[in-house]
Amino acid sequence: MDIFKVLKILNYLLGTAVVVSGLYNYLTTDKRIPLYVALAIIIAGPLEDLLTCYIRKSPVLSPDDKEPYVKIVDNTSSLAFLLLLGLVIYNDSKQVYQTPGYID
């Protein structure tokens, strides 16, 4: 097994562990931050890979038309990833300032 396969397997295993624990944490505690992290990983990982693969294998698109669509998927998934991480920061800072006993 070459190093690229090992790294890909480790990425999927770690990503799956983080997503599952994030969703479990959200469902059991109703905290939004784990949900945002899980969604960011899903969007930037397997969803982007799935859409990119679908575009590249599409018989409807010419080879010249495929690359712009792949770039659109890449950029929109990056935007969604950054938006979700921004929500993580926003919600985290909101929780700090609403903590009882916090002195400004």
PDB file of C-alpha atoms in Angstrom, residues 93 96-104:
ATOM      1  CA  SER A  93     -17.859  34.314  21.109  1.00  0.00           C
ATOM      2  CA  VAL A  96     -18.392  33.474  26.172  1.00  0.00           C
ATOM      3  CA  TYR A  97     -20.150  36.805  26.631  1.00  0.00           C
ATOM      4  CA  GLN A  98     -23.347  35.175  27.853  1.00  0.00           C
ATOM      5  CA  THR A  99     -21.599  33.095  30.486  1.00  0.00           C
ATOM      6  CA  PRO A 100     -22.922  33.901  33.983  1.00  0.00           C
ATOM      7  CA  GLY A 101     -20.337  35.692  36.058  1.00  0.00           C
ATOM      8  CA  TYR A 102     -18.505  37.106  33.033  1.00  0.00           C
ATOM      9  CA  ILE A 103     -17.042  40.503  33.848  1.00  0.00           C
ATOM     10  CA  ASP A 104     -16.524  42.892  30.960  1.00  0.00           C
TER      11      ASP A 104
END
